[in-house]
Amino acid sequence: MHLRQATPADAAAIWELRRLSLLAGCRGFYPDDLLEAWAGGPMPADFAQHIRGHWYLIEEGQQLLASGTVNLDSGRLDGLLVHPEAFRQGLGKWMMAHLELLARQHGLDSLSLDASLNAVPFYSALGFEGGETGFYQSPRGMTLACMPMRKSLVDTAPQG
Ligand SMILES: CC(C)(COP(=O)(O)OP(=O)(O)OC[C@H]1O[C@@H](n2cnc3c(N)ncnc32)[C@H](O)[C@@H]1OP(=O)(O)O)[C@@H](O)C(=O)NCCC(=O)NCCS
C-alpha cells in the first residue's frame, strides 16, 4: 500500500471513490434521496481542475482506497474519502497524519473542515473540536448538515 500525490488524470477514479464512500459511510445520517443526489451524478466538468493542488491518494496496487486534500494557504481539509471495503483499517487516520504533517511543515497553526455528521467521531478521535451543527453548501447546490471542526497545531504533537 502506498500514498502518492494525485494528478488531474485521477479525477474519474476519485469521483467514483467519492460515490462509493459517501453512499456507504453517510447512510443513515442523511435522508436517502439527499445522499443519493449528493453522492451521485456525473463528474462535474471542472472537477479535474481541483485535483491540481495538494491532493493525495492511498492505493493498493491499482486500487484506489483513500483520498484527501489540504489547502496550504487556508488550512482547510477536504475530500477525505475511504473505500467502504477499507473502512476502519486506519487509512483515514494515515491520510490525516500526512495532511497534518504537510500543514505543520508549511507553518500553519490550525486545520479546519466541515465534517459530515457520520465523520464527527473520527475527527474527534484525531483531536478536532466542533461546536454547533452548521450547513455545508455543496458546489452543485445542495445543502447538508455538517459540523464545522478545528484543530490547533500550536503546542500539540503531530498525530502519529
Ligand atoms: C470517516 C472516514 C474517512 C474514516 O476513515 P477510516 O479509515 O474508516 O477511519 P480509521 O480506521 O482511520 O479510524 C481512526 C479512528 O477514528 C475513529 N473512528 C473512525 N470511524 C469511526 C466511526 N464510524 N465511529 C466512531 N469512531 C470512528 C476510531 O477511533 C478509529 O480508531 P479505531 O478503529 O482504532 O477505533 C471513513 O469512514 C469515510 O470515508 N467515510 C465516508 C466519507 C466521509 O464521510 N468522509 C468525511 C467527509 S467530511
XYZ file of C-alpha atoms and ligand atoms in Angstrom:
208
model
C 0.000 0.000 0.000
C 1.371 3.423 -0.849
C 0.475 7.107 -0.624
C 1.113 9.385 -3.600
C 0.145 12.813 -4.901
C -2.865 12.799 -7.226
C -2.976 14.314 -10.703
C -5.916 15.505 -12.819
C -5.761 12.109 -14.583
C -7.027 10.565 -11.314
C -10.213 12.657 -11.312
C -12.620 9.977 -12.587
C -11.301 7.391 -10.096
C -11.612 9.883 -7.226
C -15.170 10.741 -8.287
C -16.105 7.046 -8.192
C -14.378 6.607 -4.806
C -16.407 9.587 -3.578
C -19.673 7.973 -4.700
C -18.928 4.625 -3.042
C -17.519 6.156 0.141
C -20.338 8.647 0.731
C -23.132 6.171 -0.056
C -21.732 3.638 2.420
C -20.356 5.958 5.102
C -23.127 8.549 5.305
C -26.129 6.188 5.011
C -28.472 6.725 7.934
C -27.102 10.198 8.711
C -28.846 11.973 5.820
C -32.141 11.318 4.007
C -31.562 8.688 1.312
C -32.734 10.915 -1.556
C -30.432 13.763 -0.482
C -27.500 11.376 -0.044
C -28.030 9.807 -3.459
C -28.255 13.231 -5.122
C -25.124 14.427 -3.292
C -23.028 11.327 -3.927
C -24.310 10.530 -7.395
C -24.488 12.248 -10.732
C -21.872 12.696 -13.413
C -18.470 14.160 -12.572
C -18.602 17.977 -12.927
C -16.661 19.231 -15.931
C -14.289 21.246 -13.737
C -13.613 18.504 -11.147
C -10.245 17.524 -12.653
C -9.045 21.121 -12.259
C -9.448 20.773 -8.483
C -7.006 17.847 -8.386
C -4.033 20.096 -9.101
C -3.283 21.214 -5.557
C -2.310 19.068 -2.597
C -4.497 16.026 -3.275
C -3.175 12.658 -2.133
C -4.240 9.066 -2.717
C -3.650 5.755 -0.959
C -3.576 2.780 -3.298
C -3.108 -0.958 -3.065
C -1.696 -1.921 -6.450
C -4.053 -0.245 -8.921
C -6.964 0.022 -6.494
C -7.744 3.449 -5.084
C -8.551 3.132 -1.373
C -8.464 6.673 0.034
C -8.114 10.336 -0.892
C -7.679 13.657 0.870
C -6.554 17.214 0.302
C -5.349 20.217 2.260
C -5.247 23.856 1.205
C -1.870 25.059 2.463
C -2.961 28.702 2.405
C -6.112 28.344 4.484
C -5.592 25.061 6.369
C -8.907 23.730 5.027
C -9.146 19.959 4.672
C -11.458 18.310 2.166
C -12.033 15.218 0.075
C -11.305 12.703 2.838
C -12.803 9.539 1.390
C -12.065 5.911 2.186
C -13.291 2.981 0.107
C -16.011 1.114 2.046
C -14.052 -2.145 1.822
C -11.234 -0.404 3.694
C -13.252 1.396 6.389
C -11.805 1.178 9.891
C -8.385 -0.075 8.831
C -6.528 3.122 9.683
C -6.394 4.646 6.177
C -8.348 7.770 7.111
C -6.007 8.291 10.055
C -2.939 7.741 7.841
C -4.168 10.280 5.273
C -4.946 12.820 8.003
C -1.485 12.359 9.558
C 0.059 13.048 6.151
C -2.032 16.185 5.538
C -1.383 17.440 9.066
C 2.365 16.977 8.641
C 2.284 18.995 5.400
C 0.367 21.744 7.174
C 2.869 21.810 10.032
C 5.828 21.890 7.620
C 4.117 24.806 5.883
C 3.874 26.687 9.189
C 0.094 26.596 9.553
C -1.216 26.996 13.084
C -4.572 25.261 12.640
C -6.634 22.979 10.431
C -10.363 23.280 9.768
C -13.030 21.313 7.967
C -16.759 20.738 7.648
C -17.358 17.209 8.923
C -20.214 15.166 7.572
C -22.251 14.035 10.577
C -21.084 10.405 10.318
C -17.435 11.511 10.427
C -17.574 13.601 13.627
C -16.384 10.735 15.933
C -13.488 10.052 13.539
C -12.275 13.676 13.562
C -12.835 13.939 17.327
C -10.592 10.890 17.781
C -7.891 12.819 15.880
C -8.118 15.885 18.104
C -10.568 18.071 16.170
C -13.151 20.047 18.107
C -16.566 21.064 16.879
C -19.231 23.444 18.050
C -22.740 23.670 16.730
C -24.105 21.903 13.695
C -23.902 24.053 10.602
C -24.755 23.717 6.952
C -22.489 22.813 4.074
C -23.385 24.278 0.681
C -22.206 21.851 -1.980
C -20.796 23.230 -5.249
C -23.710 21.503 -7.005
C -26.281 23.437 -4.983
C -27.210 21.001 -2.185
C -27.435 21.944 1.493
C -26.277 19.360 4.020
C -25.980 19.467 7.782
C -22.356 19.328 8.895
C -20.160 20.061 11.887
C -17.512 22.767 11.447
C -14.408 21.464 13.267
C -10.978 22.824 14.013
C -7.667 21.563 15.352
C -4.887 23.750 16.680
C -1.389 22.783 15.554
C 0.211 25.035 18.163
C 1.545 23.256 21.245
C 0.129 19.920 20.078
C 2.196 16.943 18.991
C 1.894 15.736 15.399
C -0.675 12.988 15.034
C 1.119 9.640 14.954
C -14.803 8.981 8.060
C -13.768 8.110 7.354
C -12.866 8.994 6.493
C -12.917 7.418 8.437
O -11.857 6.696 7.778
P -11.419 5.234 8.285
O -10.231 4.846 7.509
O -12.595 4.342 8.237
O -11.054 5.523 9.809
P -9.783 4.969 10.632
O -9.733 3.479 10.512
O -8.562 5.707 10.212
O -10.220 5.388 12.122
C -9.344 6.024 13.041
C -10.085 6.204 14.360
O -11.185 7.110 14.176
C -12.310 6.659 14.962
N -13.398 6.273 14.057
C -13.322 6.007 12.722
N -14.537 5.742 12.206
C -15.401 5.820 13.246
C -16.800 5.649 13.359
N -17.571 5.351 12.292
N -17.378 5.799 14.582
C -16.624 6.094 15.657
N -15.279 6.302 15.614
C -14.691 6.153 14.421
C -11.819 5.470 15.775
O -11.274 5.966 16.981
C -10.721 4.926 14.886
O -9.762 4.185 15.584
P -10.044 2.617 15.910
O -10.539 1.968 14.650
O -8.690 2.122 16.353
O -11.075 2.605 16.994
C -14.435 6.993 6.517
O -15.356 6.292 7.311
C -15.160 7.531 5.273
O -14.560 7.672 4.216
N -16.481 7.778 5.408
C -17.310 8.201 4.264
C -16.864 9.536 3.653
C -16.843 10.635 4.697
O -17.775 10.790 5.474
N -15.755 11.401 4.686
C -15.591 12.532 5.569
C -16.177 13.731 4.915
S -16.036 15.182 5.961
